[in-house]
Amino acid sequence: MDKSAKIEYNGKSYDFPIITGSENEEAIDINKLRAETGLITYDPGYKNTGHCISNITYLDGENGILRYRGYSVDELCEKKSFLDVVYLLIFGDLPSSDQLTKFQNDIREEALVDEDLKKIFKSFPRSAHPMGVLSSLTSALIAFNPLNETKISIHDKKGITEDDKMYMSTVRLLSKFPIISSWTLRKIKGLPLNYSNNKLSYTENIAYMMFALPNREYIQNDVITNALNTLLILHADHEQNCSTSTVRIVGSSYAGLYASISAGIGALWGRLHGGANQAVIEMLELIKNDGSDIDKYISKAKDKSDPFRLMGFGHRVYKNFDPRAKIIKKAADQVLNDLGINDPVLDIAKSIEEKALNDEYFIEKKLYPNVDFYSGIIYRALGIPTEMFTVMFALGRIPGWIAQWKEMRDSNNPIGRPRQIYNGPTHRTIS
Ligand code: SDX
């Protein structure tokens, strides 16, 4: 029997259908709310608002569950490569070995970056934040790969379909984004820029482009490759978070994939979102340099009059442990142990977690460590500068942004255009 919700308003009664997802989540469908009642909803930050029906990622905030196309992230981290997961998110199923080989080869085919794009890159000051550089260069990719942004004429004899265009845009971005990301790291370190080594796996190649030094043999380090594989998989998608919703709403105006992802990079940069992993390490360093007085900072975080927040804690959806934080915490211990590193900020992080999880304020507000709380400790151990941490987040999130943008485009969603309640001056004339 179809379920519905009743709204009583102005002496009239209205029924709106309830829609139910594959995991039995329910929503009131208010598509006709304004037409029938004249009302709109008011929901700052969209805390109670769904803007799409999606088949990509399922997360259950109460039970700390995260699955990509039905597979749990912990199983994917254990058994699959990041490129497997990229394919899963974008095409809906894990690839056969032939499909993966073709996908990897098509990506390798695109592993060149126009030398004029390198000139743009080199014009940025060394002090530029890499997220700003990446957002600009991703947008600049449009100019160097026009196929993605101009509609192929239906009279085009080459018969390139929209699906062909989408596939080419996908493999080009998956190929070039890691290259330009590695350039931002190498620029910070004053190293010559690197290109892809097509003999390596996708994740190994990222490590190679970031860490290989000129005139020295590059030796793969499995600890680094495995840690990167886990981190990239855990960051690959997260349903309708701030940056993914940005990618979707920009794409809903029929802006191209690269323009949409460039906007998503900007959204991810914010310290309340992907920028939190950089903010966590800066916070831990601040506490360490202030005599590791953890109680003082826990009190500051609870003090409404104090702007200090415990970065890496809290989440819009998870009101339990972020399943990614658990996996990353274990990986952090493993990486530091394998690399023989003793990082005092890890001990501070663990002490903060222990105190916060036993503090009434955090318990009552259901604030737990999120994906950003421990990830920076691993990036630091790998020798990645703090300002690069959100770039690492973006490297993982690229496939999620592509998959979500493609789903939005394929589902012919209307252009995103929220409403408002106007509360400014009523009509007045110039005196
Ligand atoms: C990511 O959405 C996603 O999926 C994002 C992400 C992804 O994979 O894409 O998971 C990645 O962005 C993780 C979050 C990283 N951000 C941080 O770690 C920054 C610190 N956290 C907060 O700023 C906050 O928790 C948010 C932004 C993450 C969530 O904010 P909400 O959902 O808007 O919740 P809120 O700000 O309304 O907080 C509810 C209460 C408030 O107190 P009251 O007004 O009810 O008294 O909890 C308090 C907040 O003051 N609170 C915190 C806190 N986070 C929330 N108090 C102290 N420290 C914190 N970190």
Short mmCIF file of C-alpha atoms and ligand atoms in Angstrom, two decimals:
data_model
loop_
_atom_site.label_atom_id
_atom_site.label_comp_id
_atom_site.label_asym_id
_atom_site.label_seq_id
_atom_site.Cartn_x
_atom_site.Cartn_y
_atom_site.Cartn_z
CA MET A 1 0.00 0.00 0.00
CA ASP A 2 1.44 3.39 -1.00
CA LYS A 3 2.28 5.47 2.08
CA SER A 4 1.61 9.20 2.32
CA ALA A 5 2.05 12.09 4.76
CA LYS A 6 -0.74 14.54 5.61
CA ILE A 7 -0.25 18.27 6.06
CA GLU A 8 -3.04 20.35 7.58
CA TYR A 9 -2.74 24.03 6.58
CA ASN A 10 -5.19 26.92 6.54
CA GLY A 11 -8.09 24.58 7.24
CA LYS A 12 -7.23 22.29 4.35
CA SER A 13 -5.66 18.84 4.32
CA TYR A 14 -3.02 17.76 1.83
CA ASP A 15 -1.51 14.31 1.17
CA PHE A 16 2.03 13.93 -0.11
CA PRO A 17 3.53 10.56 -1.14
CA ILE A 18 6.24 8.84 0.92
CA ILE A 19 9.08 7.41 -1.18
CA THR A 20 11.15 4.49 0.16
CA GLY A 21 14.71 3.57 -0.83
CA SER A 22 16.36 0.14 -1.12
CA GLU A 23 17.58 0.43 2.52
CA ASN A 24 14.07 1.41 3.66
CA GLU A 25 14.93 5.09 4.16
CA GLU A 26 11.80 7.16 3.75
CA ALA A 27 11.18 10.70 2.50
CA ILE A 28 8.15 12.88 1.94
CA ASP A 29 7.97 13.79 -1.75
CA ILE A 30 7.16 17.52 -1.80
CA ASN A 31 7.50 18.02 -5.53
CA LYS A 32 3.97 19.46 -5.61
CA LEU A 33 4.05 21.26 -2.23
CA ARG A 34 4.17 24.84 -3.58
CA ALA A 35 1.72 24.19 -6.42
CA GLU A 36 -0.84 22.70 -4.03
CA THR A 37 -0.32 24.74 -0.83
CA GLY A 38 1.67 27.83 -1.85
CA LEU A 39 4.19 26.85 0.82
CA ILE A 40 7.92 26.19 0.49
CA THR A 41 10.10 24.46 3.10
CA TYR A 42 12.81 26.22 5.13
CA ASP A 43 15.86 24.05 5.93
CA PRO A 44 19.20 25.96 6.30
CA GLY A 45 22.12 23.68 5.34
CA TYR A 46 19.62 21.18 3.89
CA LYS A 47 19.91 19.15 7.13
CA ASN A 48 16.55 17.48 6.45
CA THR A 49 16.39 17.76 2.67
CA GLY A 50 17.17 15.16 0.00
CA HIS A 51 17.92 16.64 -3.43
CA CYS A 52 18.21 13.40 -5.40
CA ILE A 53 17.65 9.67 -5.46
CA SER A 54 21.03 7.97 -5.85
CA ASN A 55 22.31 4.41 -6.41
CA ILE A 56 25.95 5.12 -5.60
CA THR A 57 26.75 5.35 -1.87
CA TYR A 58 24.77 4.33 1.18
CA LEU A 59 25.66 5.54 4.63
CA ASP A 60 23.88 4.95 7.89
CA GLY A 61 24.92 7.64 10.35
CA GLU A 62 23.37 5.98 13.40
CA ASN A 63 25.08 2.61 12.79
CA GLY A 64 28.32 3.86 11.20
CA ILE A 65 27.77 2.04 7.89
CA LEU A 66 29.38 3.13 4.57
CA ARG A 67 28.96 1.14 1.31
CA TYR A 68 29.83 1.93 -2.34
CA ARG A 69 27.29 0.31 -4.72
CA GLY A 70 26.50 -2.14 -1.88
CA TYR A 71 30.08 -3.13 -0.97
CA SER A 72 31.31 -2.12 2.52
CA VAL A 73 34.38 0.13 2.46
CA ASP A 74 36.32 -2.05 4.90
CA GLU A 75 35.99 -5.05 2.55
CA LEU A 76 36.95 -2.91 -0.45
CA CYS A 77 40.03 -1.60 1.41
CA GLU A 78 41.10 -5.16 2.21
CA LYS A 79 40.46 -6.80 -1.14
CA LYS A 80 40.46 -4.22 -3.93
CA SER A 81 42.66 -1.52 -5.49
CA PHE A 82 41.63 2.11 -5.62
CA LEU A 83 41.23 1.81 -9.42
CA ASP A 84 38.80 -1.10 -8.92
CA VAL A 85 36.77 1.19 -6.64
CA VAL A 86 36.97 4.07 -9.15
CA TYR A 87 35.47 1.76 -11.78
CA LEU A 88 32.83 0.47 -9.31
CA LEU A 89 31.66 3.96 -8.38
CA ILE A 90 31.52 5.29 -11.96
CA PHE A 91 30.21 2.24 -13.85
CA GLY A 92 28.22 0.52 -11.07
CA ASP A 93 30.04 -2.83 -10.76
CA LEU A 94 33.51 -4.08 -9.91
CA PRO A 95 35.51 -4.55 -13.16
CA SER A 96 36.52 -7.91 -14.62
CA SER A 97 40.29 -8.18 -15.13
CA ASP A 98 39.83 -7.37 -18.85
CA GLN A 99 37.66 -4.33 -18.04
CA LEU A 100 40.22 -3.11 -15.51
CA THR A 101 43.10 -3.60 -17.97
CA LYS A 102 41.26 -1.62 -20.68
CA PHE A 103 40.33 1.12 -18.19
CA GLN A 104 43.92 1.39 -16.94
CA ASN A 105 45.26 1.50 -20.52
CA ASP A 106 42.76 4.18 -21.57
CA ILE A 107 43.85 6.26 -18.57
CA ARG A 108 47.52 5.74 -19.46
CA GLU A 109 46.76 6.87 -23.04
CA GLU A 110 45.76 10.28 -21.63
CA ALA A 111 48.79 10.70 -19.34
CA LEU A 112 50.08 13.77 -21.11
CA VAL A 113 49.51 17.31 -19.91
CA ASP A 114 49.75 20.13 -22.45
CA GLU A 115 53.00 22.02 -21.93
CA ASP A 116 51.02 25.27 -22.07
CA LEU A 117 49.08 24.11 -19.01
CA LYS A 118 52.44 23.66 -17.28
CA LYS A 119 53.21 27.31 -18.12
CA ILE A 120 50.00 28.35 -16.34
CA PHE A 121 50.98 26.16 -13.39
CA LYS A 122 54.47 27.68 -13.22
CA SER A 123 52.99 31.19 -13.14
CA PHE A 124 51.45 30.56 -9.70
CA PRO A 125 53.50 31.85 -6.75
CA ARG A 126 55.15 29.08 -4.70
CA SER A 127 53.14 30.33 -1.71
CA ALA A 128 49.81 29.65 -3.47
CA HIS A 129 47.63 27.13 -1.61
CA PRO A 130 47.54 23.95 -3.74
CA MET A 131 43.73 23.73 -3.57
CA GLY A 132 43.42 27.11 -5.26
CA VAL A 133 45.95 26.03 -7.89
CA LEU A 134 44.13 22.75 -8.49
CA SER A 135 40.70 24.37 -8.79
CA SER A 136 42.14 26.76 -11.40
CA LEU A 137 44.02 24.09 -13.36
CA THR A 138 41.00 21.75 -13.37
CA SER A 139 38.98 24.55 -14.91
CA ALA A 140 41.85 25.24 -17.32
CA LEU A 141 41.69 21.61 -18.47
CA ILE A 142 38.51 22.65 -20.28
CA ALA A 143 40.52 24.86 -22.61
CA PHE A 144 42.97 22.04 -23.33
CA ASN A 145 40.29 19.36 -23.73
CA PRO A 146 37.44 21.17 -25.51
CA LEU A 147 35.62 17.95 -26.39
CA ASN A 148 34.16 17.80 -22.88
CA GLU A 149 32.65 21.22 -22.97
CA THR A 150 31.30 21.59 -26.48
CA LYS A 151 28.39 19.49 -27.63
CA ILE A 152 29.44 17.29 -30.52
CA SER A 153 27.18 18.23 -33.44
CA ILE A 154 24.59 15.56 -34.18
CA HIS A 155 25.81 15.85 -37.78
CA ASP A 156 29.29 14.99 -36.66
CA LYS A 157 30.49 12.28 -39.02
CA LYS A 158 32.76 10.79 -36.43
CA GLY A 159 29.64 9.65 -34.62
CA ILE A 160 30.99 10.43 -31.18
CA THR A 161 28.15 9.78 -28.74
CA GLU A 162 27.51 11.53 -25.44
CA ASP A 163 28.60 8.32 -23.71
CA ASP A 164 31.90 8.40 -25.64
CA LYS A 165 32.40 12.01 -24.53
CA MET A 166 31.63 11.14 -20.90
CA TYR A 167 34.08 8.22 -21.00
CA MET A 168 36.81 10.37 -22.56
CA SER A 169 36.23 13.14 -20.02
CA THR A 170 36.43 10.53 -17.25
CA VAL A 171 39.69 8.86 -18.30
CA ARG A 172 41.29 12.21 -19.10
CA LEU A 173 40.50 13.63 -15.68
CA LEU A 174 41.53 10.43 -13.87
CA SER A 175 44.81 10.60 -15.76
CA LYS A 176 45.66 14.30 -15.54
CA PHE A 177 44.38 15.19 -12.07
CA PRO A 178 47.00 13.06 -10.23
CA ILE A 179 49.73 14.60 -12.43
CA ILE A 180 48.78 18.21 -11.65
CA SER A 181 48.20 17.26 -7.99
CA SER A 182 51.73 15.83 -7.79
CA TRP A 183 53.04 19.08 -9.37
CA THR A 184 51.59 21.11 -6.48
CA LEU A 185 53.48 18.92 -3.99
CA ARG A 186 56.73 19.08 -5.96
CA LYS A 187 56.46 22.85 -6.33
CA ILE A 188 56.17 23.20 -2.53
CA LYS A 189 59.27 21.02 -2.14
CA GLY A 190 61.16 22.78 -4.95
CA LEU A 191 61.45 19.57 -6.97
CA PRO A 192 61.32 19.23 -10.77
CA LEU A 193 57.86 18.28 -12.07
CA ASN A 194 57.23 14.63 -12.82
CA TYR A 195 55.06 12.76 -15.31
CA SER A 196 53.28 9.41 -15.16
CA ASN A 197 55.20 6.16 -15.11
CA ASN A 198 52.88 3.94 -17.11
CA LYS A 199 54.55 0.78 -15.92
CA LEU A 200 53.11 1.28 -12.44
CA SER A 201 49.62 0.64 -11.04
CA TYR A 202 47.35 3.69 -10.63
CA THR A 203 48.09 4.14 -6.92
CA GLU A 204 51.80 3.32 -7.23
CA ASN A 205 52.02 5.91 -10.02
CA ILE A 206 50.55 8.57 -7.71
CA ALA A 207 53.23 7.76 -5.12
CA TYR A 208 55.90 7.76 -7.84
CA MET A 209 54.87 11.16 -9.26
CA MET A 210 54.79 12.65 -5.79
CA PHE A 211 57.91 11.17 -4.23
CA ALA A 212 60.38 10.06 -6.96
CA LEU A 213 63.60 12.09 -6.81
CA PRO A 214 65.70 13.00 -9.89
CA ASN A 215 68.89 10.99 -10.49
CA ARG A 216 67.87 8.39 -7.89
CA GLU A 217 66.29 4.98 -8.50
CA TYR A 218 62.70 5.08 -7.24
CA ILE A 219 61.97 2.06 -5.05
CA GLN A 220 58.30 1.30 -4.41
CA ASN A 221 57.41 1.20 -0.73
CA ASP A 222 54.45 -1.13 -0.11
CA VAL A 223 53.69 0.56 3.21
CA ILE A 224 53.17 3.86 1.38
CA THR A 225 51.26 2.28 -1.53
CA ASN A 226 48.96 0.31 0.78
CA ALA A 227 48.32 3.34 3.00
CA LEU A 228 47.53 5.48 -0.05
CA ASN A 229 45.24 2.77 -1.46
CA THR A 230 43.27 2.68 1.80
CA LEU A 231 43.07 6.47 2.13
CA LEU A 232 42.03 7.00 -1.51
CA ILE A 233 39.31 4.32 -1.26
CA LEU A 234 37.96 5.78 2.01
CA HIS A 235 37.73 9.27 0.47
CA ALA A 236 36.26 8.11 -2.87
CA ASP A 237 32.63 9.07 -2.25
CA HIS A 238 30.33 10.07 0.56
CA GLU A 239 26.87 10.64 -0.95
CA GLN A 240 25.55 14.22 -0.86
CA ASN A 241 28.28 16.01 1.13
CA CYS A 242 28.93 19.71 0.57
CA SER A 243 31.41 19.39 -2.34
CA THR A 244 29.51 16.61 -4.11
CA SER A 245 26.26 18.58 -3.87
CA THR A 246 28.20 21.51 -5.33
CA VAL A 247 29.39 19.37 -8.26
CA ARG A 248 25.81 18.24 -8.85
CA ILE A 249 24.20 21.67 -8.66
CA VAL A 250 26.83 23.27 -10.93
CA GLY A 251 26.38 20.41 -13.43
CA SER A 252 22.59 20.80 -13.26
CA SER A 253 22.92 24.09 -15.18
CA TYR A 254 24.59 22.05 -17.97
CA ALA A 255 28.02 23.37 -17.07
CA GLY A 256 30.60 20.74 -18.06
CA LEU A 257 32.19 18.06 -15.89
CA TYR A 258 35.49 19.90 -15.37
CA ALA A 259 33.81 23.22 -14.51
CA SER A 260 31.60 21.36 -12.00
CA ILE A 261 34.53 19.54 -10.39
CA SER A 262 36.55 22.76 -10.23
CA ALA A 263 33.69 24.20 -8.13
CA GLY A 264 33.64 21.04 -6.00
CA ILE A 265 37.36 21.49 -5.25
CA GLY A 266 36.58 24.98 -3.96
CA ALA A 267 33.84 23.62 -1.68
CA LEU A 268 36.06 20.80 -0.38
CA TRP A 269 38.77 23.35 0.56
CA GLY A 270 36.68 24.77 3.41
CA ARG A 271 37.91 23.90 6.93
CA LEU A 272 34.50 22.58 7.95
CA HIS A 273 34.71 20.06 5.09
CA GLY A 274 37.80 18.61 3.38
CA GLY A 275 40.02 21.37 4.74
CA ALA A 276 39.50 19.85 8.21
CA ASN A 277 42.37 17.38 7.76
CA GLN A 278 44.79 20.31 7.48
CA ALA A 279 43.03 22.07 10.38
CA VAL A 280 43.33 18.95 12.58
CA ILE A 281 47.12 18.82 12.31
CA GLU A 282 47.36 22.60 12.85
CA MET A 283 45.17 22.13 15.95
CA LEU A 284 47.28 19.22 17.26
CA GLU A 285 50.48 21.23 16.67
CA LEU A 286 48.93 24.20 18.51
CA ILE A 287 48.05 21.95 21.49
CA LYS A 288 51.52 20.34 21.45
CA ASN A 289 53.19 23.79 21.42
CA ASP A 290 50.92 24.89 24.25
CA GLY A 291 52.29 22.24 26.59
CA SER A 292 49.85 19.53 25.38
CA ASP A 293 47.22 20.95 27.72
CA ILE A 294 44.39 18.83 26.30
CA ASP A 295 41.85 19.66 29.03
CA LYS A 296 42.21 23.36 28.18
CA TYR A 297 41.31 22.75 24.54
CA ILE A 298 38.47 20.36 25.29
CA SER A 299 37.00 23.13 27.49
CA LYS A 300 37.51 25.71 24.73
CA ALA A 301 35.70 23.41 22.26
CA LYS A 302 32.72 23.19 24.63
CA ASP A 303 32.62 26.93 25.32
CA LYS A 304 29.97 28.54 23.12
CA SER A 305 31.65 31.92 23.46
CA ASP A 306 34.94 30.49 22.19
CA PRO A 307 35.28 30.07 18.38
CA PHE A 308 37.63 27.08 18.91
CA ARG A 309 36.19 23.80 17.65
CA LEU A 310 37.66 20.32 17.95
CA MET A 311 38.61 19.86 14.29
CA GLY A 312 38.12 16.31 13.02
CA PHE A 313 35.22 15.80 15.42
CA GLY A 314 31.52 15.82 14.59
CA HIS A 315 29.68 15.07 11.39
CA ARG A 316 26.44 16.08 9.69
CA VAL A 317 25.38 12.45 9.22
CA TYR A 318 27.48 10.20 11.47
CA LYS A 319 26.11 10.37 15.01
CA ASN A 320 28.29 7.39 15.79
CA PHE A 321 31.87 6.57 14.87
CA ASP A 322 32.71 7.47 11.24
CA PRO A 323 33.63 3.96 9.97
CA ARG A 324 36.45 5.53 7.96
CA ALA A 325 38.02 7.01 11.12
CA LYS A 326 38.29 3.54 12.68
CA ILE A 327 40.08 2.13 9.62
CA ILE A 328 42.36 5.17 9.28
CA LYS A 329 43.26 5.13 12.99
CA LYS A 330 44.41 1.49 12.63
CA ALA A 331 46.31 2.35 9.43
CA ALA A 332 48.00 5.31 11.18
CA ASP A 333 49.34 3.00 13.89
CA GLN A 334 50.52 0.55 11.21
CA VAL A 335 52.23 3.16 9.00
CA LEU A 336 54.05 4.88 11.87
CA ASN A 337 55.16 1.50 13.20
CA ASP A 338 56.30 0.21 9.77
CA LEU A 339 58.15 3.46 9.00
CA GLY A 340 59.60 3.56 12.53
CA ILE A 341 58.17 7.02 13.19
CA ASN A 342 57.19 8.28 16.63
CA ASP A 343 54.90 11.27 16.06
CA PRO A 344 53.90 13.05 19.29
CA VAL A 345 50.78 14.51 17.68
CA LEU A 346 49.42 10.96 17.29
CA ASP A 347 49.60 10.51 21.04
CA ILE A 348 47.86 13.87 21.52
CA ALA A 349 45.16 12.82 19.02
CA LYS A 350 44.55 9.57 20.90
CA SER A 351 44.36 11.39 24.25
CA ILE A 352 41.90 13.92 22.82
CA GLU A 353 39.76 11.12 21.41
CA GLU A 354 39.72 9.27 24.72
CA LYS A 355 38.81 12.37 26.76
CA ALA A 356 36.19 13.63 24.28
CA LEU A 357 34.48 10.25 24.00
CA ASN A 358 34.06 10.23 27.77
CA ASP A 359 32.89 13.83 28.04
CA GLU A 360 29.17 14.58 28.50
CA TYR A 361 29.21 17.44 25.95
CA PHE A 362 30.51 15.25 23.10
CA ILE A 363 28.39 12.28 24.13
CA GLU A 364 25.19 14.32 24.29
CA LYS A 365 25.88 16.01 20.94
CA LYS A 366 27.01 12.69 19.41
CA LEU A 367 30.37 14.09 18.32
CA TYR A 368 32.86 11.41 17.26
CA PRO A 369 36.14 11.46 15.31
CA ASN A 370 35.48 11.76 11.57
CA VAL A 371 37.49 10.83 8.50
CA ASP A 372 39.75 13.87 8.92
CA PHE A 373 40.84 13.24 12.51
CA TYR A 374 43.57 10.68 11.82
CA SER A 375 44.19 10.97 8.06
CA GLY A 376 46.61 13.89 8.41
CA ILE A 377 48.82 11.82 10.72
CA ILE A 378 49.39 9.32 7.90
CA TYR A 379 49.95 12.00 5.26
CA ARG A 380 52.53 13.60 7.61
CA ALA A 381 54.27 10.25 8.08
CA LEU A 382 54.47 9.93 4.26
CA GLY A 383 56.27 13.29 4.13
CA ILE A 384 53.32 15.17 2.63
CA PRO A 385 53.19 18.88 3.67
CA THR A 386 50.10 19.92 5.69
CA GLU A 387 48.78 22.26 3.01
CA MET A 388 48.65 19.25 0.64
CA PHE A 389 46.30 17.20 2.85
CA THR A 390 43.09 18.42 1.23
CA VAL A 391 44.62 17.76 -2.20
CA MET A 392 44.98 14.12 -1.08
CA PHE A 393 41.30 14.20 -0.10
CA ALA A 394 40.40 15.56 -3.55
CA LEU A 395 42.54 12.86 -5.27
CA GLY A 396 40.36 10.26 -3.56
CA ARG A 397 37.07 12.09 -4.16
CA ILE A 398 37.47 12.58 -7.94
CA PRO A 399 35.72 9.27 -8.84
CA GLY A 400 32.82 10.06 -6.51
CA TRP A 401 32.36 13.48 -8.04
CA ILE A 402 32.44 11.97 -11.58
CA ALA A 403 29.97 9.19 -10.63
CA GLN A 404 27.54 11.60 -8.94
CA TRP A 405 27.76 14.15 -11.78
CA LYS A 406 27.08 11.39 -14.36
CA GLU A 407 24.11 10.11 -12.32
CA MET A 408 22.69 13.64 -12.07
CA ARG A 409 23.09 14.20 -15.83
CA ASP A 410 21.65 10.76 -16.72
CA SER A 411 18.62 11.30 -14.48
CA ASN A 412 17.70 14.60 -16.15
CA ASN A 413 17.29 16.33 -12.78
CA PRO A 414 15.99 19.90 -13.14
CA ILE A 415 18.46 22.78 -12.65
CA GLY A 416 19.14 23.27 -8.94
CA ARG A 417 17.47 26.46 -7.76
CA PRO A 418 16.47 26.61 -4.06
CA ARG A 419 13.83 29.09 -2.88
CA GLN A 420 13.94 31.61 0.02
CA ILE A 421 11.83 33.50 2.49
CA TYR A 422 12.36 37.22 1.84
CA ASN A 423 12.67 39.28 5.00
CA GLY A 424 14.11 42.54 3.72
CA PRO A 425 12.51 46.00 3.33
CA THR A 426 9.02 46.01 1.84
CA HIS A 427 8.38 48.27 -1.16
CA ARG A 428 9.56 51.82 -0.80
CA THR A 429 10.16 54.67 -3.26
CA ILE A 430 13.15 57.00 -3.59
CA SER A 431 12.34 60.12 -1.64
C1 SDX B 1 33.92 16.05 6.14
O1 SDX B 1 29.23 15.57 4.86
C2 SDX B 1 30.19 14.75 4.64
O2 SDX B 1 29.98 13.60 4.34
C3 SDX B 1 31.58 15.33 4.76
C4 SDX B 1 32.73 14.34 4.73
C5 SDX B 1 32.90 13.71 3.36
O3 SDX B 1 33.43 12.59 3.30
O4 SDX B 1 32.60 14.39 2.36
O5 SDX B 1 32.50 13.32 5.69
C6 SDX B 1 34.06 15.03 5.07
O6 SDX B 1 33.69 17.19 5.85
C7 SDX B 1 34.03 15.60 7.58
C8 SDX B 1 33.81 16.78 8.59
C9 SDX B 1 35.12 17.54 8.73
N1 SDX B 1 34.88 18.80 9.51
C10 SDX B 1 35.38 18.92 10.75
O7 SDX B 1 35.96 18.04 11.36
C11 SDX B 1 35.16 20.33 11.34
C12 SDX B 1 34.68 20.19 12.80
N2 SDX B 1 33.29 19.71 12.79
C13 SDX B 1 32.21 20.65 12.79
O8 SDX B 1 32.46 21.92 12.36
C14 SDX B 1 30.85 20.04 12.56
O9 SDX B 1 30.77 18.93 13.35
C15 SDX B 1 30.46 19.72 11.13
C16 SDX B 1 30.60 20.89 10.23
C17 SDX B 1 31.25 18.57 10.62
C18 SDX B 1 28.97 19.29 11.15
O10 SDX B 1 28.25 20.42 11.49
P1 SDX B 1 26.63 20.36 11.58
O11 SDX B 1 26.11 19.06 11.13
O12 SDX B 1 26.10 21.60 10.97
O13 SDX B 1 26.40 20.36 13.14
P2 SDX B 1 26.36 21.64 14.03
O14 SDX B 1 27.47 22.58 13.64
O15 SDX B 1 24.97 22.15 14.06
O16 SDX B 1 26.76 21.04 15.48
C19 SDX B 1 25.77 20.50 16.34
C20 SDX B 1 26.24 20.91 17.75
C21 SDX B 1 26.46 22.42 17.88
O17 SDX B 1 26.25 22.75 19.25
P3 SDX B 1 24.75 23.40 19.63
O18 SDX B 1 24.60 24.62 18.74
O19 SDX B 1 23.76 22.32 19.33
O20 SDX B 1 24.90 23.73 21.10
O21 SDX B 1 27.52 20.29 18.03
C22 SDX B 1 28.52 21.32 18.22
C23 SDX B 1 27.94 22.59 17.61
O22 SDX B 1 28.50 23.72 18.26
N3 SDX B 1 29.70 20.87 17.49
C24 SDX B 1 30.96 20.95 17.94
C25 SDX B 1 31.75 20.39 16.93
N4 SDX B 1 30.99 20.00 15.91
C26 SDX B 1 29.71 20.30 16.25
N5 SDX B 1 31.47 21.45 19.12
C27 SDX B 1 32.83 21.38 19.25
N6 SDX B 1 33.67 20.83 18.31
C28 SDX B 1 33.16 20.37 17.16
N7 SDX B 1 33.98 19.83 16.24
#
